[in-house]
Short mmCIF file of C-alpha atoms in Angstrom, two decimals:
data_model
loop_
_atom_site.label_atom_id
_atom_site.label_comp_id
_atom_site.label_asym_id
_atom_site.label_seq_id
_atom_site.Cartn_x
_atom_site.Cartn_y
_atom_site.Cartn_z
CA MET A 1 -3.19 -208.74 128.03
CA ASN A 2 -2.77 -211.36 130.77
CA GLU A 3 -2.45 -210.62 134.49
CA ALA A 4 1.35 -210.79 134.56
CA THR A 5 1.58 -208.37 131.71
CA GLN A 6 -0.82 -206.04 133.41
CA GLN A 7 1.27 -206.12 136.66
CA ALA A 8 4.52 -205.47 134.68
CA THR A 9 3.07 -202.49 133.02
CA ARG A 10 2.15 -201.02 136.30
CA GLN A 11 5.83 -200.52 137.36
CA ILE A 12 7.70 -198.53 134.75
CA PHE A 13 11.55 -198.45 135.05
CA THR A 14 13.71 -195.85 133.59
CA VAL A 15 16.81 -197.07 131.79
CA SER A 16 18.98 -195.92 134.66
CA GLN A 17 16.82 -197.68 137.22
CA LEU A 18 16.80 -200.89 135.24
CA THR A 19 20.56 -200.77 134.67
CA LYS A 20 21.20 -200.05 138.32
CA ASN A 21 19.02 -202.99 139.36
CA ILE A 22 20.75 -205.30 136.92
CA LYS A 23 24.14 -204.10 138.16
CA SER A 24 23.11 -204.71 141.75
CA LEU A 25 21.89 -208.22 140.90
CA LEU A 26 25.05 -209.09 138.99
CA GLU A 27 27.39 -207.74 141.66
CA GLN A 28 25.50 -209.69 144.34
CA LYS A 29 25.36 -212.88 142.25
CA PHE A 30 28.94 -212.71 140.92
CA SER A 31 30.71 -210.72 143.63
CA MET A 32 34.04 -212.53 143.16
CA ILE A 33 34.58 -215.31 140.66
CA TRP A 34 37.41 -216.99 138.82
CA ILE A 35 37.32 -216.77 135.06
CA SER A 36 39.59 -218.03 132.30
CA GLY A 37 39.94 -216.91 128.72
CA GLU A 38 42.18 -215.47 126.06
CA ILE A 39 43.03 -211.78 125.93
CA SER A 40 42.13 -209.86 122.78
CA ASN A 41 41.81 -206.20 121.78
CA LEU A 42 44.09 -205.15 124.63
CA ARG A 43 44.26 -201.40 125.14
CA ILE A 44 46.21 -199.58 127.89
CA PRO A 45 45.73 -195.76 127.65
CA ASN A 46 47.71 -193.14 129.57
CA SER A 47 45.57 -193.71 132.65
CA GLY A 48 47.31 -197.06 133.12
CA HIS A 49 44.06 -199.05 133.21
CA ALA A 50 43.87 -202.12 130.95
CA TYR A 51 40.82 -202.73 128.77
CA PHE A 52 40.45 -205.94 126.82
CA SER A 53 38.14 -208.80 125.97
CA LEU A 54 38.27 -212.27 127.48
CA LYS A 55 37.05 -214.84 125.04
CA ASP A 56 36.83 -218.52 124.39
CA ASP A 57 35.58 -220.32 121.30
CA LYS A 58 31.94 -219.44 121.93
CA ALA A 59 31.69 -216.16 123.83
CA GLN A 60 33.50 -213.11 125.08
CA ILE A 61 33.20 -210.59 127.90
CA ILE A 62 34.60 -207.14 128.40
CA ALA A 63 37.31 -207.07 131.06
CA VAL A 64 38.87 -204.20 132.95
CA MET A 65 41.92 -204.15 135.19
CA PHE A 66 42.66 -200.89 136.96
CA ARG A 67 46.11 -199.36 137.36
CA GLY A 68 46.45 -200.33 141.01
CA GLN A 69 46.02 -204.02 140.19
CA MET A 70 48.18 -203.69 137.07
CA ARG A 71 51.11 -202.62 139.24
CA GLN A 72 50.90 -205.90 141.15
CA LEU A 73 51.41 -207.96 137.99
CA ARG A 74 54.81 -209.51 137.50
CA PHE A 75 54.24 -210.00 133.78
CA ASP A 76 52.79 -207.97 130.91
CA LEU A 77 49.36 -208.57 129.45
CA ASP A 78 49.33 -209.25 125.74
CA ASP A 79 46.88 -210.23 123.03
CA GLY A 80 46.54 -214.00 122.71
CA LEU A 81 47.71 -214.64 126.26
CA ALA A 82 45.48 -217.20 128.07
CA ILE A 83 44.90 -216.18 131.66
CA VAL A 84 43.01 -217.11 134.78
CA GLY A 85 41.62 -214.10 136.60
CA LEU A 86 39.76 -213.31 139.81
CA GLY A 87 37.23 -210.52 139.61
CA ARG A 88 33.70 -209.30 140.02
CA VAL A 89 30.99 -208.90 137.41
CA SER A 90 29.58 -205.44 137.08
CA VAL A 91 27.75 -203.19 134.63
CA TYR A 92 29.16 -200.04 133.02
CA GLU A 93 26.05 -197.97 133.38
CA PRO A 94 26.70 -195.23 130.73
CA ARG A 95 26.72 -197.90 128.03
CA GLY A 96 24.78 -200.65 129.69
CA ASN A 97 27.63 -203.13 129.08
CA TYR A 98 28.29 -205.84 131.54
CA GLN A 99 31.95 -206.48 132.29
CA ILE A 100 34.27 -208.19 134.67
CA ILE A 101 36.61 -206.11 136.79
CA LEU A 102 39.68 -208.22 137.46
CA GLU A 103 41.56 -207.99 140.72
CA TYR A 104 44.15 -210.69 140.05
CA VAL A 105 45.43 -212.35 136.91
CA GLU A 106 47.85 -215.15 136.30
CA PRO A 107 48.82 -216.84 133.06
CA MET A 108 47.53 -220.29 132.31
CA GLY A 109 50.14 -223.03 132.00
CA ALA A 110 53.36 -221.37 133.14
CA GLY A 111 53.30 -219.45 136.38
CA ALA A 112 53.18 -215.69 136.57
CA LEU A 113 56.75 -215.42 137.79
CA GLN A 114 58.05 -217.66 135.04
CA LEU A 115 56.15 -215.67 132.42
CA ALA A 116 57.39 -212.40 133.88
CA PHE A 117 60.92 -213.81 133.83
CA GLU A 118 60.67 -214.79 130.18
CA GLN A 119 59.13 -211.47 129.17
CA THR A 120 61.76 -209.44 131.02
CA LYS A 121 64.56 -211.58 129.62
CA GLN A 122 63.25 -211.20 126.06
CA ARG A 123 62.82 -207.45 126.39
CA LEU A 124 66.27 -206.84 127.90
CA THR A 125 67.89 -209.12 125.35
CA GLU A 126 66.39 -207.07 122.53
CA GLU A 127 67.70 -203.89 124.19
CA GLY A 128 71.22 -205.36 124.30
CA LEU A 129 71.67 -205.44 128.10
CA PHE A 130 73.07 -208.97 127.89
CA SER A 131 75.45 -208.30 125.00
CA PRO A 132 79.05 -209.48 125.64
CA GLU A 133 80.54 -206.19 124.42
CA HIS A 134 79.08 -204.46 127.49
CA LYS A 135 80.79 -206.81 129.95
CA ILE A 136 83.52 -205.22 132.08
CA PRO A 137 86.49 -207.49 132.83
CA LEU A 138 87.34 -208.19 136.46
CA PRO A 139 90.57 -206.73 137.89
CA PHE A 140 93.37 -209.21 138.46
CA LEU A 141 93.88 -208.18 142.08
CA PRO A 142 91.05 -206.05 143.51
CA ARG A 143 91.88 -203.94 146.54
CA THR A 144 88.30 -203.38 147.68
CA ILE A 145 85.30 -205.66 147.18
CA CYS A 146 81.76 -204.55 147.94
CA VAL A 147 79.23 -207.29 148.74
CA ILE A 148 75.51 -206.53 148.43
CA THR A 149 73.52 -209.18 150.22
CA SER A 150 71.58 -209.98 153.36
CA PRO A 151 73.75 -209.51 156.47
CA THR A 152 72.15 -212.53 158.14
CA GLY A 153 72.29 -215.03 155.30
CA ALA A 154 74.72 -217.86 154.78
CA ALA A 155 75.93 -216.29 151.54
CA ILE A 156 77.76 -213.45 153.29
CA GLN A 157 79.43 -215.84 155.70
CA ASP A 158 80.66 -218.00 152.82
CA ILE A 159 82.02 -214.96 151.01
CA ILE A 160 83.75 -213.60 154.13
CA ASN A 161 85.32 -216.95 154.99
CA ILE A 162 86.59 -217.64 151.50
CA THR A 163 87.79 -214.10 150.94
CA PHE A 164 89.90 -213.87 154.10
CA ARG A 165 91.12 -217.40 153.70
CA ARG A 166 92.37 -216.64 150.21
CA PHE A 167 93.56 -213.07 150.80
CA PRO A 168 93.39 -211.96 154.47
CA THR A 169 94.44 -208.35 153.87
CA LEU A 170 91.80 -207.66 151.24
CA GLN A 171 89.30 -204.92 152.08
CA LEU A 172 85.70 -206.19 152.11
CA LYS A 173 82.75 -203.82 152.40
CA ILE A 174 79.22 -205.11 152.94
CA LEU A 175 76.06 -203.25 151.95
CA PRO A 176 73.14 -205.02 153.71
CA VAL A 177 69.88 -205.31 151.79
CA ARG A 178 66.78 -207.41 151.84
CA VAL A 179 67.09 -210.12 149.23
CA GLN A 180 63.44 -211.17 149.05
CA GLY A 181 60.04 -209.84 149.78
CA HIS A 182 58.41 -206.47 149.25
CA GLY A 183 60.90 -203.63 148.70
CA ALA A 184 63.86 -205.95 148.17
CA SER A 185 64.44 -204.90 144.57
CA GLU A 186 64.39 -201.20 145.51
CA GLU A 187 66.99 -201.77 148.26
CA ILE A 188 69.19 -203.70 145.85
CA VAL A 189 68.98 -200.93 143.25
CA ASN A 190 69.90 -198.29 145.85
CA ALA A 191 72.77 -200.40 147.13
CA LEU A 192 74.15 -200.87 143.60
CA ARG A 193 74.09 -197.11 142.99
CA LEU A 194 75.67 -196.41 146.38
CA ALA A 195 78.44 -198.92 145.78
CA ASP A 196 79.16 -197.76 142.24
CA GLN A 197 79.03 -194.00 142.82
CA ILE A 198 80.06 -193.54 146.49
CA VAL A 199 81.99 -196.57 147.75
CA ARG A 200 83.62 -197.15 144.33
CA PRO A 201 85.17 -200.57 144.99
CA ASP A 202 87.07 -202.58 142.41
CA VAL A 203 84.38 -205.29 142.24
CA ILE A 204 80.75 -205.60 143.36
CA ILE A 205 79.34 -208.99 144.35
CA LEU A 206 75.57 -209.26 144.34
CA ALA A 207 74.86 -212.39 146.35
CA ARG A 208 72.03 -214.46 147.73
CA GLY A 209 71.54 -218.06 148.69
CA GLY A 210 69.23 -220.47 146.93
CA GLY A 211 65.46 -220.38 147.02
CA SER A 212 62.32 -220.73 145.01
CA MET A 213 61.52 -218.51 142.08
CA GLU A 214 59.35 -216.40 144.33
CA ASP A 215 62.31 -215.98 146.70
CA LEU A 216 64.56 -214.89 143.84
CA ALA A 217 61.99 -212.56 142.31
CA ALA A 218 63.88 -209.43 143.35
CA PHE A 219 66.85 -210.48 141.21
CA ASN A 220 64.55 -210.87 138.23
CA ALA A 221 63.28 -207.31 138.55
CA GLU A 222 63.91 -205.08 135.55
CA SER A 223 65.01 -202.20 137.81
CA VAL A 224 67.77 -204.39 139.30
CA ALA A 225 68.89 -205.43 135.83
CA ARG A 226 69.14 -201.83 134.65
CA ALA A 227 70.99 -200.81 137.83
CA ILE A 228 73.57 -203.54 137.20
CA TYR A 229 73.87 -202.48 133.57
CA ALA A 230 74.46 -198.85 134.59
CA CYS A 231 77.31 -199.72 136.98
CA GLU A 232 80.78 -198.65 135.87
CA THR A 233 82.22 -201.12 138.36
CA PRO A 234 82.28 -204.78 137.32
CA VAL A 235 79.44 -206.73 138.96
CA VAL A 236 79.53 -210.42 139.80
CA SER A 237 76.12 -212.05 140.19
CA ALA A 238 76.07 -214.89 142.72
CA VAL A 239 72.40 -215.62 143.25
CA GLY A 240 71.00 -219.00 144.22
CA HIS A 241 72.52 -222.32 143.40
CA GLU A 242 74.25 -223.46 140.27
CA ILE A 243 71.00 -224.44 138.56
CA ASP A 244 69.27 -221.16 139.33
CA PHE A 245 69.38 -218.46 136.68
CA THR A 246 68.11 -214.94 137.26
CA ILE A 247 67.96 -211.80 135.14
CA ALA A 248 70.77 -210.42 137.28
CA ASP A 249 72.97 -213.34 136.15
CA PHE A 250 72.48 -212.44 132.48
CA VAL A 251 73.13 -208.73 132.81
CA ALA A 252 76.04 -208.98 135.29
CA ASP A 253 79.60 -208.86 133.97
CA VAL A 254 80.34 -212.29 135.48
CA ARG A 255 77.95 -214.96 136.76
CA ALA A 256 79.09 -217.13 139.62
CA PRO A 257 77.13 -220.34 140.25
CA THR A 258 77.16 -219.73 144.02
CA PRO A 259 78.26 -216.99 146.45
CA SER A 260 81.28 -219.11 147.42
CA ALA A 261 82.24 -219.43 143.76
CA ALA A 262 81.94 -215.67 143.40
CA ALA A 263 84.52 -215.15 146.13
CA GLU A 264 86.81 -217.69 144.48
CA ILE A 265 86.43 -215.98 141.11
CA VAL A 266 87.08 -212.48 142.42
CA VAL A 267 89.69 -213.09 145.13
CA PRO A 268 93.00 -214.67 144.19
CA VAL A 269 94.91 -216.82 146.69
CA LYS A 270 97.52 -214.66 148.34
CA ILE A 271 99.94 -217.50 149.05
CA GLU A 272 99.79 -218.61 145.45
CA LEU A 273 100.36 -215.05 144.31
CA LEU A 274 103.34 -214.69 146.62
CA SER A 275 104.73 -217.99 145.44
CA ARG A 276 104.14 -217.00 141.86
CA CYS A 277 105.75 -213.63 142.51
CA SER A 278 108.77 -215.30 144.09
CA GLU A 279 109.08 -217.66 141.14
CA LEU A 280 108.72 -214.81 138.70
CA ARG A 281 111.26 -212.78 140.67
CA HIS A 282 113.85 -215.57 140.43
CA ARG A 283 113.08 -216.07 136.76
CA CYS A 284 113.37 -212.35 136.24
CA LEU A 285 116.72 -212.21 138.05
CA ARG A 286 118.05 -215.11 136.03
CA SER A 287 116.79 -213.57 132.87
CA MET A 288 118.30 -210.22 133.78
CA SER A 289 121.64 -211.87 134.60
CA ARG A 290 121.65 -213.55 131.21
CA MET A 291 120.68 -210.31 129.57
CA VAL A 292 123.49 -208.46 131.37
CA LEU A 293 126.05 -211.03 130.25
CA VAL A 294 124.80 -211.05 126.69
CA SER A 295 124.64 -207.28 126.64
CA ARG A 296 128.13 -207.00 128.10
CA GLU A 297 129.51 -209.30 125.42
CA HIS A 298 127.63 -207.43 122.79
CA ILE A 299 128.97 -204.12 124.07
CA HIS A 300 132.48 -205.55 124.12
CA ARG A 301 132.13 -206.62 120.49
CA LEU A 302 130.72 -203.29 119.58
CA GLY A 303 133.54 -201.56 121.47
CA ARG A 304 136.09 -203.33 119.37
CA ALA A 305 134.28 -202.49 116.21
CA VAL A 306 133.63 -198.93 117.08
CA VAL A 307 136.22 -196.35 115.89
CA HIS A 308 137.37 -193.77 118.43
CA PRO A 309 135.28 -190.64 118.06
CA LEU A 310 138.39 -188.44 117.82
CA LYS A 311 139.63 -190.47 114.88
CA LYS A 312 136.28 -190.30 113.22
CA LEU A 313 136.23 -186.58 113.87
CA GLN A 314 139.69 -186.14 112.33
CA ALA A 315 138.65 -188.17 109.32
CA TYR A 316 135.55 -186.08 108.92
CA GLN A 317 137.62 -182.89 109.28
CA GLN A 318 140.01 -184.11 106.59
CA ARG A 319 137.08 -184.94 104.42
CA VAL A 320 135.64 -181.49 105.01
CA ASP A 321 138.94 -179.82 104.10
CA ASP A 322 139.18 -181.87 100.92
CA LEU A 323 135.65 -180.99 99.97
CA GLN A 324 136.27 -177.32 100.72
CA GLY A 325 139.37 -177.34 98.45
CA ARG A 326 137.43 -179.06 95.69
CA LEU A 327 134.63 -176.64 96.11
CA PHE A 328 137.02 -173.65 95.95
CA ARG A 329 138.74 -174.97 92.82
CA ALA A 330 135.44 -175.74 91.22
CA GLY A 331 134.36 -172.20 92.00
CA LEU A 332 137.47 -170.72 90.41
CA GLU A 333 137.08 -172.91 87.34
CA LEU A 334 133.50 -171.85 87.06
CA VAL A 335 134.45 -168.17 87.33
CA ARG A 336 137.19 -168.57 84.71
CA HIS A 337 134.85 -170.38 82.38
CA ARG A 338 132.30 -167.63 82.81
CA GLN A 339 134.94 -164.96 82.13
CA VAL A 340 136.00 -166.68 78.88
CA HIS A 341 132.44 -166.97 77.84
CA LEU A 342 131.84 -163.31 78.63
CA MET A 343 134.92 -162.29 76.64
CA LYS A 344 133.68 -164.25 73.63
CA VAL A 345 130.33 -162.67 73.90
CA HIS A 346 131.93 -159.23 74.26
CA PHE A 347 134.08 -159.84 71.20
CA ARG A 348 131.07 -160.92 69.16
CA LEU A 349 129.10 -157.95 70.35
CA THR A 350 132.01 -155.60 69.59
CA ASN A 351 132.31 -156.97 66.06
CA GLN A 352 128.65 -156.45 65.57
CA SER A 353 128.96 -152.76 66.59
CA PRO A 354 127.84 -150.33 63.82
CA VAL A 355 130.97 -148.19 64.27
CA ILE A 356 133.29 -151.18 63.77
CA ARG A 357 131.28 -152.49 60.88
CA GLU A 358 131.27 -148.99 59.33
CA ARG A 359 135.09 -148.88 59.56
CA HIS A 360 135.36 -152.24 57.83
CA VAL A 361 132.77 -151.47 55.14
CA ARG A 362 133.81 -147.85 54.36
CA PRO A 363 136.86 -148.79 52.11
CA VAL A 364 134.68 -151.19 50.20
CA ILE A 365 132.00 -148.58 49.80
CA GLU A 366 134.56 -146.00 48.67
CA MET A 367 136.06 -148.44 46.21
CA LEU A 368 132.63 -149.34 44.86
CA TYR A 369 131.77 -145.66 44.68
CA PHE A 370 134.93 -144.97 42.74
CA ARG A 371 134.19 -147.87 40.42
CA LEU A 372 130.65 -146.67 39.95
CA LEU A 373 131.87 -143.15 39.26
CA LYS A 374 134.38 -144.37 36.68
CA SER A 375 131.82 -146.56 35.09
CA ASN A 376 129.39 -143.69 34.87
CA GLU A 377 132.01 -141.45 33.32
CA LYS A 378 132.82 -144.08 30.74
CA LEU A 379 129.19 -144.63 30.06
CA ILE A 380 128.55 -140.91 29.76
CA ALA A 381 131.51 -140.51 27.40
CA LYS A 382 130.33 -143.40 25.37
CA TYR A 383 126.83 -142.06 25.07
CA ARG A 384 128.22 -138.56 24.42
CA ASP A 385 130.25 -139.88 21.50
CA ARG A 386 127.25 -141.70 20.22
CA VAL A 387 125.12 -138.55 20.54
CA HIS A 388 127.83 -136.51 18.86
CA GLY A 389 128.04 -139.00 15.98
CA ALA A 390 124.31 -139.03 15.61
CA ASN A 391 124.24 -135.27 15.76
CA VAL A 392 126.87 -135.11 13.00
CA LYS A 393 124.81 -137.46 10.94
CA LEU A 394 121.71 -135.52 11.71
CA GLU A 395 123.42 -132.27 10.81
CA ALA A 396 124.57 -133.82 7.56
CA LEU A 397 121.04 -134.86 6.73
CA SER A 398 119.41 -131.59 7.90
CA PRO A 399 117.75 -129.38 5.20
CA LYS A 400 119.64 -126.45 6.65
CA ALA A 401 122.86 -128.14 5.63
CA VAL A 402 121.50 -128.27 2.07
CA LEU A 403 120.51 -124.65 2.32
CA GLN A 404 124.04 -123.83 3.48
CA ARG A 405 125.29 -125.25 0.28
CA GLY A 406 123.21 -122.69 -1.64
CA TYR A 407 120.00 -124.48 -2.11
CA SER A 408 116.51 -123.25 -1.07
CA ILE A 409 113.18 -124.78 -0.21
CA THR A 410 109.93 -123.51 -1.61
CA ARG A 411 106.69 -124.05 0.22
CA THR A 412 103.17 -122.95 -0.58
CA LEU A 413 101.37 -120.61 1.65
CA PRO A 414 99.59 -120.90 3.85
CA ASP A 415 99.72 -124.73 3.94
CA LEU A 416 103.57 -124.87 3.90
CA LYS A 417 103.66 -127.67 1.32
CA VAL A 418 107.07 -128.17 -0.27
CA VAL A 419 106.92 -127.52 -3.93
CA MET A 420 108.66 -130.30 -5.77
CA ASP A 421 107.29 -129.54 -9.26
CA ALA A 422 106.45 -126.27 -11.01
CA VAL A 423 103.09 -127.57 -12.07
CA GLU A 424 102.11 -127.75 -8.49
CA VAL A 425 101.76 -123.98 -8.34
CA HIS A 426 99.59 -121.62 -10.24
CA LYS A 427 99.69 -118.03 -11.07
CA GLY A 428 99.13 -115.85 -8.04
CA GLN A 429 100.17 -118.68 -5.76
CA ARG A 430 101.87 -117.31 -2.64
CA LEU A 431 105.15 -119.07 -1.89
CA GLU A 432 107.68 -119.08 0.92
CA ILE A 433 111.34 -119.60 0.04
CA LEU A 434 113.60 -120.83 2.80
CA LEU A 435 117.27 -119.83 2.52
CA ALA A 436 120.38 -120.64 4.54
CA ARG A 437 119.79 -117.45 6.38
CA GLY A 438 116.26 -116.11 6.40
CA LYS A 439 113.21 -116.67 4.11
CA ILE A 440 111.45 -114.86 1.33
CA GLN A 441 107.76 -114.63 0.49
CA SER A 442 106.83 -114.26 -3.19
CA THR A 443 103.91 -114.58 -5.60
CA VAL A 444 103.86 -116.65 -8.80
CA ASP A 445 103.17 -114.36 -11.70
CA GLY A 446 103.60 -116.74 -14.56
#
């Protein structure tokens, strides 16, 4: 161990002591420096402080910009944006990281105001504040004009002179504001709200003379743009010269290249209006005279063509009477036709009555009954004769008839077999002899 090493080991630093010493050295050595680099890993939490890295092609450093300094920026920080910043090098002791705390930042290349202008213009364009459909048309002849501008500038004098030269009786109200410097944008916003909600003129002219971009910065403020957009009264922006464009010009309902041009756009020339009115009055009178003549001729022609109302009424009455007569006759004819039809139906129904039909059918039934009775009698007589004949024949062929003529019939007993031959019986055979009247039982004895 050499001498230097032995001396170093004699003083032992804690981490906090060493970090504090390094911080003190860095803050003394780099108390306020300019630095350039590209922003990356930008992070802005709710506290409003900005944390990011500044880098170039070989190195990077942690950068911090606190909320108070952020409010002074006229543009928004973004990843990839190359900036030049003024700040002091320090150490964040809890982590031992060295960092640069920026007090001022401006973009490289374009100026801060120009960058802020472009960023605000892009953002408001995307929100639709410049869209033509939101533009309010100017009134043809405003009665009251409210001018928001500096009371001591040349712009207000130009507007007053031109306005009263063109239309002396026009009412002009002036709301004085600061048009540049700190607090100018807030005064302009308040004046716009006052004019739109309290004064309520027909047109608002927001005017300012020419100047540098720094002088016109208030008219590029986002708050002013939104105040113009919120106005229900048409707003004419007349800021700077013809070549100067501000955010207020884009969001206003009409942009005038100069304050004088704004007065000429808003205020018509009274003499020209009177002359135009006189011309229009004469043209109107001539036109009305021609219309009266034409209408009179037309009415005269119509009068000749029109039939007197009394005649038309009489014709309509006659027509009504005729129609009433036709209607009455048609009604009677209809009733008669219905009566005939009902009579026919009644007749058919009457003929179909069971009583009537019974009257008509009864003679036929009686005749048929008589015929049937006669036929039955004949048939009965016929069959009676036939039965009688058969009975006579049967009586003639009956054995009793033979017995009546003196003959008898012998039958064996007990089988009642007719004895046709004597050999059919034997001695002791019991016989039954049938006579014309009665019968005799006997026994064969030989």
